[in-house]
CSV table of C-alpha atoms in Angstrom, one decimal:
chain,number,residue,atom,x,y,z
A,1146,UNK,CA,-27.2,-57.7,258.6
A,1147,UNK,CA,-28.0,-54.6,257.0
A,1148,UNK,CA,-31.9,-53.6,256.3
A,1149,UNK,CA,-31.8,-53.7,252.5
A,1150,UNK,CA,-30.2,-57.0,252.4
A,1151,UNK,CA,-33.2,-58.0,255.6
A,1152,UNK,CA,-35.6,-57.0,253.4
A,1153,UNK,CA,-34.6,-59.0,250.3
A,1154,UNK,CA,-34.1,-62.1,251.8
A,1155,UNK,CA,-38.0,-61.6,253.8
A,1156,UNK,CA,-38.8,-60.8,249.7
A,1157,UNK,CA,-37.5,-63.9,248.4
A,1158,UNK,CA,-38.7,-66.1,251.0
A,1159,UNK,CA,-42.3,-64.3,250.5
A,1160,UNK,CA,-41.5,-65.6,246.7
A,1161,UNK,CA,-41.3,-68.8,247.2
A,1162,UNK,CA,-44.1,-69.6,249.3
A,1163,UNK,CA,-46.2,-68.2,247.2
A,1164,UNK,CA,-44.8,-70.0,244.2
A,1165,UNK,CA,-45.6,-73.1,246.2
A,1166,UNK,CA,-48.9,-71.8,246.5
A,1167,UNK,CA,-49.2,-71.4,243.0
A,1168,UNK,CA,-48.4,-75.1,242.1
A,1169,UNK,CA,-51.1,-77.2,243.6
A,1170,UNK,CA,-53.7,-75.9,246.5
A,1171,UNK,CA,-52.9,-78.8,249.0
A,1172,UNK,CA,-48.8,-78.6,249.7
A,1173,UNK,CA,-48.6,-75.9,252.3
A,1174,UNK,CA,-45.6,-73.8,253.1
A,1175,UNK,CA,-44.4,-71.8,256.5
A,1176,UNK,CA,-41.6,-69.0,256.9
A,1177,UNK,CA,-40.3,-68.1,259.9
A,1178,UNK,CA,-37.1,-65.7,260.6
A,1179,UNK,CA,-35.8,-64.2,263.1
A,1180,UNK,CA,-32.4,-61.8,263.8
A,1181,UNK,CA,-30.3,-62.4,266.8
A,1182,UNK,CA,-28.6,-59.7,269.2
A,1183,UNK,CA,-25.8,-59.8,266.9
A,1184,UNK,CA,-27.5,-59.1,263.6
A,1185,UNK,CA,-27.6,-62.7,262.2
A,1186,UNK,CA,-30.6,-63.6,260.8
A,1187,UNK,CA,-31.9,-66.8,260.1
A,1188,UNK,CA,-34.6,-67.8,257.5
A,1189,UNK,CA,-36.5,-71.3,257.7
A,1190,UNK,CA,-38.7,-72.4,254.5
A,1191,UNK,CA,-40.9,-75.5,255.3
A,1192,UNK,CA,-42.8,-77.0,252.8
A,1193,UNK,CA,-44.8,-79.9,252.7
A,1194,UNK,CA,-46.5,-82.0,249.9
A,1195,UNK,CA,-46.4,-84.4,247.0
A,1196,UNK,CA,-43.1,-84.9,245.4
A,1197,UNK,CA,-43.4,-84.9,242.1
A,1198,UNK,CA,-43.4,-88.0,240.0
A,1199,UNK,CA,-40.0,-88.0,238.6
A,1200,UNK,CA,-39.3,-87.8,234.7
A,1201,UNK,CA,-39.3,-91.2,232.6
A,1202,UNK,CA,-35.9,-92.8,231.9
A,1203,UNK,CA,-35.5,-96.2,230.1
A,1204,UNK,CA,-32.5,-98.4,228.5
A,1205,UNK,CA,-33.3,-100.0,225.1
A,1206,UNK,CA,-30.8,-102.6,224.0
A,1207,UNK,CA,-31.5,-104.4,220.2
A,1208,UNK,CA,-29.4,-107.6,219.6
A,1209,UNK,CA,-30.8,-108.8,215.6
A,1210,UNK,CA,-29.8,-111.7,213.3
A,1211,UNK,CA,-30.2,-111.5,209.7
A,1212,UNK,CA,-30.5,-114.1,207.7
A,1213,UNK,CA,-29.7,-114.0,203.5
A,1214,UNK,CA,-30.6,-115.9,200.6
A,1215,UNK,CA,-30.7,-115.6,197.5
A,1216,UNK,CA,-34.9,-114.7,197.3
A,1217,UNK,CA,-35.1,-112.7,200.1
A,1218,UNK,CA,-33.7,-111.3,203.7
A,1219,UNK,CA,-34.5,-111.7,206.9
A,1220,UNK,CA,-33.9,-110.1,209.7
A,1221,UNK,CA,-35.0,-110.7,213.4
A,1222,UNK,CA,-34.5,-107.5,216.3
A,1223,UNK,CA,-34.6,-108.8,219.9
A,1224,UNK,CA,-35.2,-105.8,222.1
A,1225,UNK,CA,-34.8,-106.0,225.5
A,1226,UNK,CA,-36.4,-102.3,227.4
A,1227,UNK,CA,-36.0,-101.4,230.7
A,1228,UNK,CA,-37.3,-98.9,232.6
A,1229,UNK,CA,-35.0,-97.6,235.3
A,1230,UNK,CA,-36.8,-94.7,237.0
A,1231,UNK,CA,-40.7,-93.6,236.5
A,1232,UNK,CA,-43.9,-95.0,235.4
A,1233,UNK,CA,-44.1,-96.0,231.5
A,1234,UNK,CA,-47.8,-97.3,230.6
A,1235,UNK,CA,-45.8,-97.5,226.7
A,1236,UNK,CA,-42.2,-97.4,225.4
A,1237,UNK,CA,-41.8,-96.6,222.0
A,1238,UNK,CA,-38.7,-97.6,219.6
A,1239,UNK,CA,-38.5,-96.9,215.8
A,1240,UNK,CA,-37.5,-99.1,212.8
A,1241,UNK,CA,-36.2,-97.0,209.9
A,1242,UNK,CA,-36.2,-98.5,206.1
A,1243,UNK,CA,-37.9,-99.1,203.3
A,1244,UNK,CA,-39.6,-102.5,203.6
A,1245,UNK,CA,-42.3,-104.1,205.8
A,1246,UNK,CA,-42.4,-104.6,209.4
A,1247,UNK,CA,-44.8,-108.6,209.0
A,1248,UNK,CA,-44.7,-109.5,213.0
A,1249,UNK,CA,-44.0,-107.6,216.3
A,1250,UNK,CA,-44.6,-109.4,219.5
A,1251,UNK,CA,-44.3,-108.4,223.0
């Protein structure tokens, strides 16, 4: 391994601890290296801490009946959420159009 390329991997590996570093206070990082009689090197990043909390991701499916006379229309939207990977404290959904929304239950 020549010196340059040495020297830029030590860099990068200097980058990401401190990156780490940057992010939160109580994850901690180590580097260690170290080049063999034959001029491999070897670089070892540890770094321990809280995982973030992964991104929300939910499923809507909306099954509605509508119902018609001649004074007025009706129409009734089951929706059926699920969340299949994070936390959601509220999912929201939107109804587009031009008249009135008179019950939502949940």
């Amino acid at each position: 391994m020549n010196t340059i390329l040495r020297y830029g991997l030590v860099i990068f590996a200097s980058l990401m601890v401190s990156n780490s570093f940057a992010q939160d206070t109580t994850n901690s990082a180590n580097v260690s290296s170290s080049i063999g009689d034959d001029g491999r090197g070897t670089i070892v990043v540890e770094a321990r801490g809280q995982l973030p909390k992964p991104p929300l991701f939910f499923t809507a499916v909306a099954n509605a009946t509508v119902q018609v006379s001649s004074k007025h229309i009706e129409q009734t939207i089951d929706a059926t959420l699920k969340v299949v990977q994070g936390d959601a404290t509220t999912l929201s959904l939107g109804i587009n159009g031009e008249d009135r929304v008179i019950d939502v239950e949940g």
